Amino acid sequence: KNGVVRRGERRMDLKAALARRAGKKKKKQVFVDGKRAVSTTTIRLRSMEKEGVMERFTEHILEDGTTRRIPLGIAEKPEYVKEQEEGIYALKLMQWDSSEKRWSEERRIDRKASETLESLRFVTYNVWFSERNQDIRAKTLLNIITKVSPHIICL
């Protein structure tokens, strides 16, 4: 009743009881250089020193806003990196169809070849593909793109 359940002699709120039933454990706090890590993730990066090599790191974002990377060794290259090194790019050229309100592979020229643009707007973003806050980040990015109304978008 009122979000509180009894368990033996102890009382706990419903959320805590459900979490306990589901077997969820509180995340262990991680400290690096004596500072608490507020976020920890594993990342892969192209090596700056060794050509053609991907390296793995555990990246910690600390409570003071600084970042620490701890090397984990060599990582296997993702398929898209292997394809890029071979000169294969899987991305297709897409065009926004404003009447259909969707992206299309169809190539249509909306203006006459003799017309010239006064300006050309590009939007480029290095997009983070983590699932963390992905929905919010995607909506924010789409809002920015919509406001800018670029001719060319590179993500």
Tab-separated table of N, CA and C in Angstrom:
chain	number	residue	atom	x	y	z
A	1	LYS	N	0.840	-1.175	0.000
A	1	LYS	CA	0.000	0.000	0.000
A	1	LYS	C	0.888	1.242	0.000
A	2	ASN	N	0.561	2.269	-0.787
A	2	ASN	CA	1.343	3.500	-0.893
A	2	ASN	C	2.787	3.239	-1.312
A	3	GLY	N	3.014	2.211	-2.124
A	3	GLY	CA	4.358	1.944	-2.642
A	3	GLY	C	5.301	1.327	-1.644
A	4	VAL	N	4.767	0.856	-0.488
A	4	VAL	CA	5.634	0.253	0.533
A	4	VAL	C	5.176	-1.174	0.771
A	5	VAL	N	6.125	-2.105	0.837
A	5	VAL	CA	5.800	-3.504	1.112
A	5	VAL	C	6.548	-3.941	2.366
A	6	ARG	N	6.003	-4.969	3.037
A	6	ARG	CA	6.675	-5.520	4.219
A	6	ARG	C	7.458	-6.755	3.799
A	7	ARG	N	8.635	-6.867	4.345
A	7	ARG	CA	9.443	-8.058	4.108
A	7	ARG	C	10.051	-8.419	5.451
A	8	GLY	N	9.484	-9.396	6.067
A	8	GLY	CA	9.924	-9.733	7.412
A	8	GLY	C	9.635	-8.543	8.321
A	9	GLU	N	10.614	-8.136	9.053
A	9	GLU	CA	10.468	-6.994	9.954
A	9	GLU	C	10.868	-5.679	9.305
A	10	ARG	N	11.512	-5.763	8.134
A	10	ARG	CA	11.992	-4.541	7.478
A	10	ARG	C	10.961	-4.023	6.507
A	11	ARG	N	10.975	-2.714	6.298
A	11	ARG	CA	10.115	-2.092	5.288
A	11	ARG	C	11.019	-1.509	4.212
A	12	MET	N	10.583	-1.599	2.969
A	12	MET	CA	11.342	-0.986	1.884
A	12	MET	C	10.344	-0.498	0.844
A	13	ASP	N	10.771	0.461	0.018
A	13	ASP	CA	9.843	0.947	-1.001
A	13	ASP	C	9.706	-0.086	-2.119
A	14	LEU	N	8.643	0.040	-2.894
A	14	LEU	CA	8.313	-0.936	-3.925
A	14	LEU	C	9.424	-1.082	-4.962
A	15	LYS	N	10.043	0.050	-5.365
A	15	LYS	CA	11.109	0.012	-6.362
A	15	LYS	C	12.286	-0.830	-5.862
A	16	ALA	N	12.663	-0.635	-4.591
A	16	ALA	CA	13.777	-1.401	-4.018
A	16	ALA	C	13.426	-2.878	-3.937
A	17	ALA	N	12.163	-3.182	-3.579
A	17	ALA	CA	11.737	-4.576	-3.490
A	17	ALA	C	11.773	-5.253	-4.853
A	18	LEU	N	11.292	-4.557	-5.891
A	18	LEU	CA	11.311	-5.121	-7.242
A	18	LEU	C	12.734	-5.314	-7.736
A	19	ALA	N	13.604	-4.347	-7.441
A	19	ALA	CA	15.008	-4.465	-7.851
A	19	ALA	C	15.659	-5.657	-7.170
A	20	ARG	N	15.345	-5.851	-5.889
A	20	ARG	CA	15.925	-6.982	-5.156
A	20	ARG	C	15.423	-8.298	-5.743
A	21	ARG	N	14.118	-8.361	-6.053
A	21	ARG	CA	13.553	-9.572	-6.656
A	21	ARG	C	14.185	-9.874	-8.009
A	22	ALA	N	14.435	-8.833	-8.790
A	22	ALA	CA	15.016	-9.017	-10.116
A	22	ALA	C	16.496	-9.358	-10.042
A	23	GLY	N	17.049	-9.304	-8.845
A	23	GLY	CA	18.455	-9.654	-8.667
A	23	GLY	C	19.403	-8.544	-9.074
A	24	LYS	N	18.884	-7.333	-9.209
A	24	LYS	CA	19.742	-6.213	-9.594
A	24	LYS	C	20.619	-5.822	-8.413
A	25	LYS	N	21.865	-5.594	-8.702
A	25	LYS	CA	22.803	-5.176	-7.666
A	25	LYS	C	23.228	-3.747	-7.938
A	26	LYS	N	23.523	-3.054	-6.881
A	26	LYS	CA	24.028	-1.690	-7.021
A	26	LYS	C	25.404	-1.756	-7.667
A	27	LYS	N	25.664	-0.861	-8.622
A	27	LYS	CA	26.945	-0.861	-9.318
A	27	LYS	C	28.079	-0.539	-8.347
A	28	LYS	N	29.167	-1.276	-8.512
A	28	LYS	CA	30.345	-1.050	-7.696
A	28	LYS	C	30.990	0.268	-8.111
A	29	GLN	N	31.325	1.087	-7.132
A	29	GLN	CA	31.975	2.359	-7.447
A	29	GLN	C	33.427	2.102	-7.828
A	30	VAL	N	33.872	2.810	-8.865
A	30	VAL	CA	35.234	2.671	-9.361
A	30	VAL	C	35.983	3.965	-9.064
A	31	PHE	N	37.212	3.826	-8.569
A	31	PHE	CA	38.058	4.984	-8.296
A	31	PHE	C	39.324	4.881	-9.124
A	32	VAL	N	39.699	5.978	-9.756
A	32	VAL	CA	40.923	6.050	-10.555
A	32	VAL	C	41.689	7.272	-10.079
A	33	ASP	N	42.951	7.091	-9.752
A	33	ASP	CA	43.781	8.183	-9.222
A	33	ASP	C	43.109	8.856	-8.026
A	34	GLY	N	42.410	8.071	-7.209
A	34	GLY	CA	41.763	8.604	-6.006
A	34	GLY	C	40.476	9.372	-6.267
A	35	LYS	N	40.001	9.390	-7.519
A	35	LYS	CA	38.768	10.110	-7.861
A	35	LYS	C	37.710	9.105	-8.303
A	36	ARG	N	36.444	9.377	-7.961
A	36	ARG	CA	35.334	8.487	-8.310
A	36	ARG	C	35.003	8.620	-9.799
A	37	ALA	N	34.843	7.478	-10.462
A	37	ALA	CA	34.448	7.467	-11.876
A	37	ALA	C	32.927	7.543	-11.940
A	38	VAL	N	32.405	8.518	-12.698
A	38	VAL	CA	30.955	8.643	-12.857
A	38	VAL	C	30.468	7.866	-14.078
A	39	SER	N	31.396	7.508	-14.963
A	39	SER	CA	31.049	6.729	-16.148
A	39	SER	C	32.257	5.894	-16.545
A	40	THR	N	31.997	4.644	-16.909
A	40	THR	CA	33.059	3.749	-17.359
A	40	THR	C	32.565	3.002	-18.583
A	41	THR	N	33.376	2.977	-19.629
A	41	THR	CA	33.003	2.269	-20.849
A	41	THR	C	34.261	1.721	-21.516
A	42	THR	N	34.084	0.749	-22.399
A	42	THR	CA	35.197	0.214	-23.178
A	42	THR	C	35.111	0.815	-24.573
A	43	ILE	N	36.237	1.313	-25.070
A	43	ILE	CA	36.262	1.951	-26.382
A	43	ILE	C	37.336	1.315	-27.253
A	44	ARG	N	37.184	1.486	-28.574
A	44	ARG	CA	38.191	1.069	-29.549
A	44	ARG	C	38.596	2.297	-30.341
A	45	LEU	N	39.880	2.467	-30.538
A	45	LEU	CA	40.401	3.591	-31.308
A	45	LEU	C	41.484	3.118	-32.243
A	46	ARG	N	41.623	3.812	-33.368
A	46	ARG	CA	42.773	3.537	-34.231
A	46	ARG	C	44.022	4.002	-33.494
A	47	SER	N	45.053	3.195	-33.568
A	47	SER	CA	46.293	3.522	-32.880
A	47	SER	C	46.957	4.731	-33.520
A	48	MET	N	47.465	5.618	-32.680
A	48	MET	CA	48.190	6.790	-33.174
A	48	MET	C	49.629	6.408	-33.542
A	49	GLU	N	50.165	5.386	-32.883
A	49	GLU	CA	51.556	4.992	-33.103
A	49	GLU	C	51.718	3.878	-34.131
A	50	LYS	N	50.750	2.953	-34.175
A	50	LYS	CA	50.878	1.774	-35.033
A	50	LYS	C	49.848	1.823	-36.142
A	51	GLU	N	50.296	1.944	-37.367
A	51	GLU	CA	49.389	2.026	-38.518
A	51	GLU	C	48.593	0.740	-38.680
A	52	GLY	N	47.284	0.872	-38.928
A	52	GLY	CA	46.421	-0.270	-39.190
A	52	GLY	C	46.035	-1.076	-37.970
A	53	VAL	N	46.261	-0.536	-36.761
A	53	VAL	CA	45.966	-1.277	-35.537
A	53	VAL	C	44.886	-0.539	-34.747
A	54	MET	N	43.945	-1.314	-34.210
A	54	MET	CA	42.926	-0.771	-33.311
A	54	MET	C	43.329	-1.149	-31.891
A	55	GLU	N	43.197	-0.206	-30.961
A	55	GLU	CA	43.520	-0.473	-29.564
A	55	GLU	C	42.260	-0.365	-28.723
A	56	ARG	N	42.190	-1.164	-27.649
A	56	ARG	CA	41.061	-1.129	-26.715
A	56	ARG	C	41.493	-0.424	-25.437
A	57	PHE	N	40.551	0.340	-24.886
A	57	PHE	CA	40.785	1.055	-23.639
A	57	PHE	C	39.536	0.960	-22.772
A	58	THR	N	39.739	1.008	-21.447
A	58	THR	CA	38.631	1.306	-20.551
A	58	THR	C	38.729	2.795	-20.310
A	59	GLU	N	37.650	3.510	-20.608
A	59	GLU	CA	37.646	4.963	-20.432
A	59	GLU	C	36.779	5.308	-19.231
A	60	HIS	N	37.365	6.054	-18.300
A	60	HIS	CA	36.663	6.502	-17.101
A	60	HIS	C	36.491	8.014	-17.172
A	61	ILE	N	35.254	8.481	-16.973
A	61	ILE	CA	35.017	9.912	-16.810
A	61	ILE	C	34.888	10.129	-15.311
A	62	LEU	N	35.754	10.969	-14.769
A	62	LEU	CA	35.837	11.148	-13.320
A	62	LEU	C	34.940	12.287	-12.845
A	63	GLU	N	34.682	12.301	-11.543
A	63	GLU	CA	33.741	13.269	-10.973
A	63	GLU	C	34.167	14.716	-11.193
A	64	ASP	N	35.450	14.963	-11.428
A	64	ASP	CA	35.898	16.342	-11.674
A	64	ASP	C	35.849	16.705	-13.167
A	65	GLY	N	35.324	15.781	-13.999
A	65	GLY	CA	35.177	16.054	-15.427
A	65	GLY	C	36.349	15.590	-16.279
A	66	THR	N	37.420	15.137	-15.661
A	66	THR	CA	38.575	14.657	-16.423
A	66	THR	C	38.329	13.224	-16.889
A	67	THR	N	39.124	12.792	-17.862
A	67	THR	CA	38.987	11.462	-18.434
A	67	THR	C	40.302	10.706	-18.292
A	68	ARG	N	40.209	9.427	-17.960
A	68	ARG	CA	41.386	8.563	-17.899
A	68	ARG	C	41.120	7.350	-18.775
A	69	ARG	N	42.103	6.986	-19.589
A	69	ARG	CA	42.015	5.783	-20.423
A	69	ARG	C	43.052	4.776	-19.955
A	70	ILE	N	42.597	3.559	-19.744
A	70	ILE	CA	43.487	2.491	-19.324
A	70	ILE	C	43.580	1.497	-20.475
A	71	PRO	N	44.786	1.296	-21.039
A	71	PRO	CA	44.941	0.402	-22.190
A	71	PRO	C	44.587	-1.041	-21.848
A	72	LEU	N	43.882	-1.713	-22.764
A	72	LEU	CA	43.521	-3.124	-22.604
A	72	LEU	C	44.179	-4.004	-23.655
A	73	GLY	N	44.896	-3.377	-24.606
A	73	GLY	CA	45.570	-4.158	-25.639
A	73	GLY	C	44.990	-3.910	-27.021
A	74	ILE	N	45.299	-4.818	-27.932
A	74	ILE	CA	44.884	-4.701	-29.323
A	74	ILE	C	43.437	-5.194	-29.463
A	75	ALA	N	42.662	-4.487	-30.267
A	75	ALA	CA	41.264	-4.873	-30.529
A	75	ALA	C	41.131	-5.329	-31.969
A	76	GLU	N	40.186	-6.229	-32.199
A	76	GLU	CA	39.901	-6.628	-33.566
A	76	GLU	C	39.220	-5.462	-34.274
A	77	LYS	N	39.580	-5.271	-35.518
A	77	LYS	CA	38.981	-4.177	-36.289
A	77	LYS	C	37.539	-4.509	-36.630
A	78	PRO	N	36.645	-3.528	-36.499
A	78	PRO	CA	35.273	-3.744	-36.962
A	78	PRO	C	35.267	-3.902	-38.480
A	79	GLU	N	34.259	-4.565	-39.015
A	79	GLU	CA	34.168	-4.805	-40.456
A	79	GLU	C	34.204	-3.513	-41.264
A	80	TYR	N	33.519	-2.450	-40.756
A	80	TYR	CA	33.488	-1.217	-41.537
A	80	TYR	C	34.884	-0.602	-41.671
A	81	VAL	N	35.747	-0.788	-40.670
A	81	VAL	CA	37.118	-0.267	-40.757
A	81	VAL	C	37.900	-1.063	-41.795
A	82	LYS	N	37.743	-2.391	-41.780
A	82	LYS	CA	38.424	-3.232	-42.779
A	82	LYS	C	37.987	-2.837	-44.192
A	83	GLU	N	36.668	-2.599	-44.354
A	83	GLU	CA	36.154	-2.215	-45.670
A	83	GLU	C	36.680	-0.849	-46.098
A	84	GLN	N	36.745	0.100	-45.157
A	84	GLN	CA	37.282	1.424	-45.486
A	84	GLN	C	38.726	1.330	-45.937
A	85	GLU	N	39.509	0.500	-45.274
A	85	GLU	CA	40.913	0.336	-45.649
A	85	GLU	C	41.054	-0.272	-47.043
A	86	GLU	N	40.031	-1.037	-47.461
A	86	GLU	CA	40.036	-1.623	-48.801
A	86	GLU	C	39.398	-0.691	-49.825
A	87	GLY	N	38.954	0.485	-49.375
A	87	GLY	CA	38.336	1.447	-50.282
A	87	GLY	C	36.857	1.198	-50.518
A	88	ILE	N	36.235	0.402	-49.655
A	88	ILE	CA	34.801	0.101	-49.787
A	88	ILE	C	34.041	0.934	-48.768
A	89	TYR	N	33.087	1.692	-49.238
A	89	TYR	CA	32.258	2.503	-48.359
A	89	TYR	C	30.812	2.089	-48.555
A	90	ALA	N	30.163	1.617	-47.488
A	90	ALA	CA	28.824	1.055	-47.582
A	90	ALA	C	27.717	2.108	-47.548
A	91	LEU	N	28.052	3.341	-47.260
A	91	LEU	CA	27.014	4.360	-47.169
A	91	LEU	C	26.508	4.737	-48.552
A	92	LYS	N	25.207	4.844	-48.669
A	92	LYS	CA	24.598	5.215	-49.937
A	92	LYS	C	24.278	6.702	-49.924
A	93	LEU	N	24.336	7.313	-51.052
A	93	LEU	CA	23.954	8.703	-51.185
A	93	LEU	C	22.439	8.777	-51.122
A	94	MET	N	21.935	9.564	-50.182
A	94	MET	CA	20.493	9.679	-49.989
A	94	MET	C	20.062	11.126	-50.218
A	95	GLN	N	18.820	11.284	-50.582
A	95	GLN	CA	18.262	12.616	-50.809
A	95	GLN	C	16.966	12.724	-50.027
A	96	TRP	N	16.760	13.874	-49.368
A	96	TRP	CA	15.540	14.100	-48.603
A	96	TRP	C	14.395	14.415	-49.555
A	97	ASP	N	13.315	13.667	-49.445
A	97	ASP	CA	12.118	13.889	-50.241
A	97	ASP	C	11.127	14.627	-49.348
A	98	SER	N	11.045	15.945	-49.520
A	98	SER	CA	10.210	16.754	-48.626
A	98	SER	C	8.725	16.460	-48.803
A	99	SER	N	8.292	16.038	-49.986
A	99	SER	CA	6.874	15.723	-50.180
A	99	SER	C	6.502	14.429	-49.445
A	100	GLU	N	7.436	13.464	-49.402
A	100	GLU	CA	7.195	12.186	-48.718
A	100	GLU	C	7.655	12.222	-47.263
A	101	LYS	N	8.409	13.269	-46.896
A	101	LYS	CA	8.974	13.403	-45.539
A	101	LYS	C	9.819	12.176	-45.167
A	102	ARG	N	10.708	11.776	-46.081
A	102	ARG	CA	11.604	10.646	-45.822
A	102	ARG	C	12.827	10.734	-46.718
A	103	TRP	N	13.876	9.972	-46.347
A	103	TRP	CA	15.074	9.884	-47.159
A	103	TRP	C	14.847	8.880	-48.270
A	104	SER	N	15.421	9.151	-49.437
A	104	SER	CA	15.230	8.290	-50.599
A	104	SER	C	16.553	8.154	-51.354
A	105	GLU	N	16.724	7.007	-52.004
A	105	GLU	CA	17.908	6.818	-52.849
A	105	GLU	C	17.694	7.386	-54.236
A	106	GLU	N	16.470	7.757	-54.543
A	106	GLU	CA	16.183	8.331	-55.855
A	106	GLU	C	16.967	9.618	-56.024
A	107	ARG	N	17.453	9.821	-57.220
A	107	ARG	CA	18.198	11.046	-57.505
A	107	ARG	C	17.345	11.932	-58.379
A	108	ARG	N	16.885	13.016	-57.814
A	108	ARG	CA	16.121	13.990	-58.586
A	108	ARG	C	16.788	15.339	-58.420
A	109	ILE	N	16.822	16.078	-59.447
A	109	ILE	CA	17.343	17.435	-59.391
A	109	ILE	C	16.144	18.365	-59.262
A	110	ASP	N	16.065	19.071	-58.153
A	110	ASP	CA	14.922	19.946	-57.900
A	110	ASP	C	15.069	21.328	-58.526
A	111	ARG	N	16.235	21.647	-58.978
A	111	ARG	CA	16.428	22.976	-59.567
A	111	ARG	C	17.064	22.847	-60.941
A	112	LYS	N	16.901	23.859	-61.716
A	112	LYS	CA	17.463	23.856	-63.064
A	112	LYS	C	18.981	23.947	-62.995
A	113	ALA	N	19.636	23.322	-63.939
A	113	ALA	CA	21.102	23.328	-63.968
A	113	ALA	C	21.657	24.737	-64.088
A	114	SER	N	20.894	25.663	-64.669
A	114	SER	CA	21.385	27.025	-64.846
A	114	SER	C	21.298	27.845	-63.546
A	115	GLU	N	20.513	27.381	-62.549
A	115	GLU	CA	20.405	28.108	-61.289
A	115	GLU	C	21.670	27.914	-60.459
A	116	THR	N	22.030	28.916	-59.705
A	116	THR	CA	23.179	28.807	-58.809
A	116	THR	C	22.719	29.086	-57.381
A	117	LEU	N	23.420	28.512	-56.456
A	117	LEU	CA	23.138	28.736	-55.039
A	117	LEU	C	23.884	29.965	-54.549
A	118	GLU	N	23.249	30.732	-53.694
A	118	GLU	CA	23.927	31.865	-53.043
A	118	GLU	C	24.907	31.345	-51.999
A	119	SER	N	24.513	30.257	-51.323
A	119	SER	CA	25.371	29.644	-50.301
A	119	SER	C	25.089	28.150	-50.262
A	120	LEU	N	26.006	27.427	-49.679
A	120	LEU	CA	25.864	25.981	-49.552
A	120	LEU	C	26.101	25.633	-48.088
A	121	ARG	N	25.128	24.987	-47.445
A	121	ARG	CA	25.226	24.664	-46.021
A	121	ARG	C	25.547	23.178	-45.824
A	122	PHE	N	26.623	22.919	-45.078
A	122	PHE	CA	27.029	21.574	-44.693
A	122	PHE	C	26.792	21.412	-43.203
A	123	VAL	N	26.419	20.221	-42.795
A	123	VAL	CA	26.406	19.868	-41.370
A	123	VAL	C	27.227	18.591	-41.259
A	124	THR	N	28.240	18.619	-40.403
A	124	THR	CA	29.041	17.418	-40.155
A	124	THR	C	29.071	17.164	-38.662
A	125	TYR	N	28.869	15.923	-38.275
A	125	TYR	CA	28.923	15.527	-36.868
A	125	TYR	C	29.636	14.192	-36.756
A	126	ASN	N	30.468	14.078	-35.737
A	126	ASN	CA	31.072	12.806	-35.379
A	126	ASN	C	30.096	12.164	-34.399
A	127	VAL	N	29.276	11.248	-34.872
A	127	VAL	CA	28.175	10.709	-34.088
A	127	VAL	C	28.654	9.566	-33.202
A	128	TRP	N	28.264	9.631	-31.940
A	128	TRP	CA	28.588	8.610	-30.943
A	128	TRP	C	27.496	7.555	-31.010
A	129	PHE	N	27.827	6.306	-31.341
A	129	PHE	CA	26.824	5.267	-31.549
A	129	PHE	C	26.550	4.424	-30.311
A	130	SER	N	26.907	4.910	-29.134
A	130	SER	CA	26.598	4.201	-27.901
A	130	SER	C	25.094	4.232	-27.655
A	131	GLU	N	24.588	3.251	-26.915
A	131	GLU	CA	23.165	3.238	-26.580
A	131	GLU	C	22.835	4.222	-25.459
A	132	ARG	N	23.856	4.731	-24.789
A	132	ARG	CA	23.646	5.657	-23.671
A	132	ARG	C	22.975	6.940	-24.161
A	133	ASN	N	21.795	7.233	-23.646
A	133	ASN	CA	21.011	8.432	-24.000
A	133	ASN	C	20.814	8.561	-25.509
A	134	GLN	N	20.815	7.445	-26.221
A	134	GLN	CA	20.773	7.469	-27.681
A	134	GLN	C	19.519	8.161	-28.218
A	135	ASP	N	18.373	7.887	-27.613
A	135	ASP	CA	17.123	8.467	-28.093
A	135	ASP	C	17.146	9.994	-27.971
A	136	ILE	N	17.577	10.492	-26.835
A	136	ILE	CA	17.640	11.946	-26.614
A	136	ILE	C	18.650	12.590	-27.558
A	137	ARG	N	19.827	11.952	-27.691
A	137	ARG	CA	20.863	12.506	-28.568
A	137	ARG	C	20.406	12.532	-30.019
A	138	ALA	N	19.707	11.477	-30.460
A	138	ALA	CA	19.221	11.422	-31.852
A	138	ALA	C	18.189	12.518	-32.100
A	139	LYS	N	17.249	12.679	-31.180
A	139	LYS	CA	16.219	13.721	-31.337
A	139	LYS	C	16.846	15.113	-31.370
A	140	THR	N	17.828	15.351	-30.495
A	140	THR	CA	18.508	16.643	-30.463
A	140	THR	C	19.234	16.902	-31.775
A	141	LEU	N	19.950	15.888	-32.271
A	141	LEU	CA	20.673	16.027	-33.534
A	141	LEU	C	19.712	16.305	-34.688
A	142	LEU	N	18.598	15.595	-34.733
A	142	LEU	CA	17.618	15.819	-35.801
A	142	LEU	C	17.003	17.215	-35.716
A	143	ASN	N	16.790	17.712	-34.501
A	143	ASN	CA	16.277	19.086	-34.339
A	143	ASN	C	17.271	20.106	-34.886
A	144	ILE	N	18.555	19.903	-34.594
A	144	ILE	CA	19.591	20.820	-35.091
A	144	ILE	C	19.616	20.790	-36.620
A	145	ILE	N	19.598	19.593	-37.188
A	145	ILE	CA	19.638	19.453	-38.651
A	145	ILE	C	18.416	20.121	-39.281
A	146	THR	N	17.254	19.930	-38.660
A	146	THR	CA	16.031	20.547	-39.187
A	146	THR	C	16.116	22.066	-39.164
A	147	LYS	N	16.633	22.632	-38.067
A	147	LYS	CA	16.750	24.098	-37.949
A	147	LYS	C	17.738	24.672	-38.962
A	148	VAL	N	18.866	23.996	-39.158
A	148	VAL	CA	19.917	24.479	-40.052
A	148	VAL	C	19.511	24.321	-41.522
A	149	SER	N	18.719	23.286	-41.809
A	149	SER	CA	18.271	22.977	-43.172
A	149	SER	C	19.432	22.935	-44.163
A	150	PRO	N	20.380	22.034	-43.903
A	150	PRO	CA	21.577	21.972	-44.758
A	150	PRO	C	21.298	21.324	-46.111
A	151	HIS	N	22.168	21.639	-47.054
A	151	HIS	CA	22.120	20.981	-48.366
A	151	HIS	C	22.790	19.613	-48.298
A	152	ILE	N	23.832	19.518	-47.458
A	152	ILE	CA	24.605	18.285	-47.334
A	152	ILE	C	24.784	17.962	-45.860
A	153	ILE	N	24.532	16.681	-45.496
A	153	ILE	CA	24.679	16.221	-44.117
A	153	ILE	C	25.685	15.083	-44.107
A	154	CYS	N	26.699	15.185	-43.260
A	154	CYS	CA	27.696	14.136	-43.101
A	154	CYS	C	27.705	13.715	-41.642
A	155	LEU	N	27.373	12.439	-41.388
A	155	LEU	CA	27.352	11.925	-40.011
A	155	LEU	C	28.384	10.841	-39.854
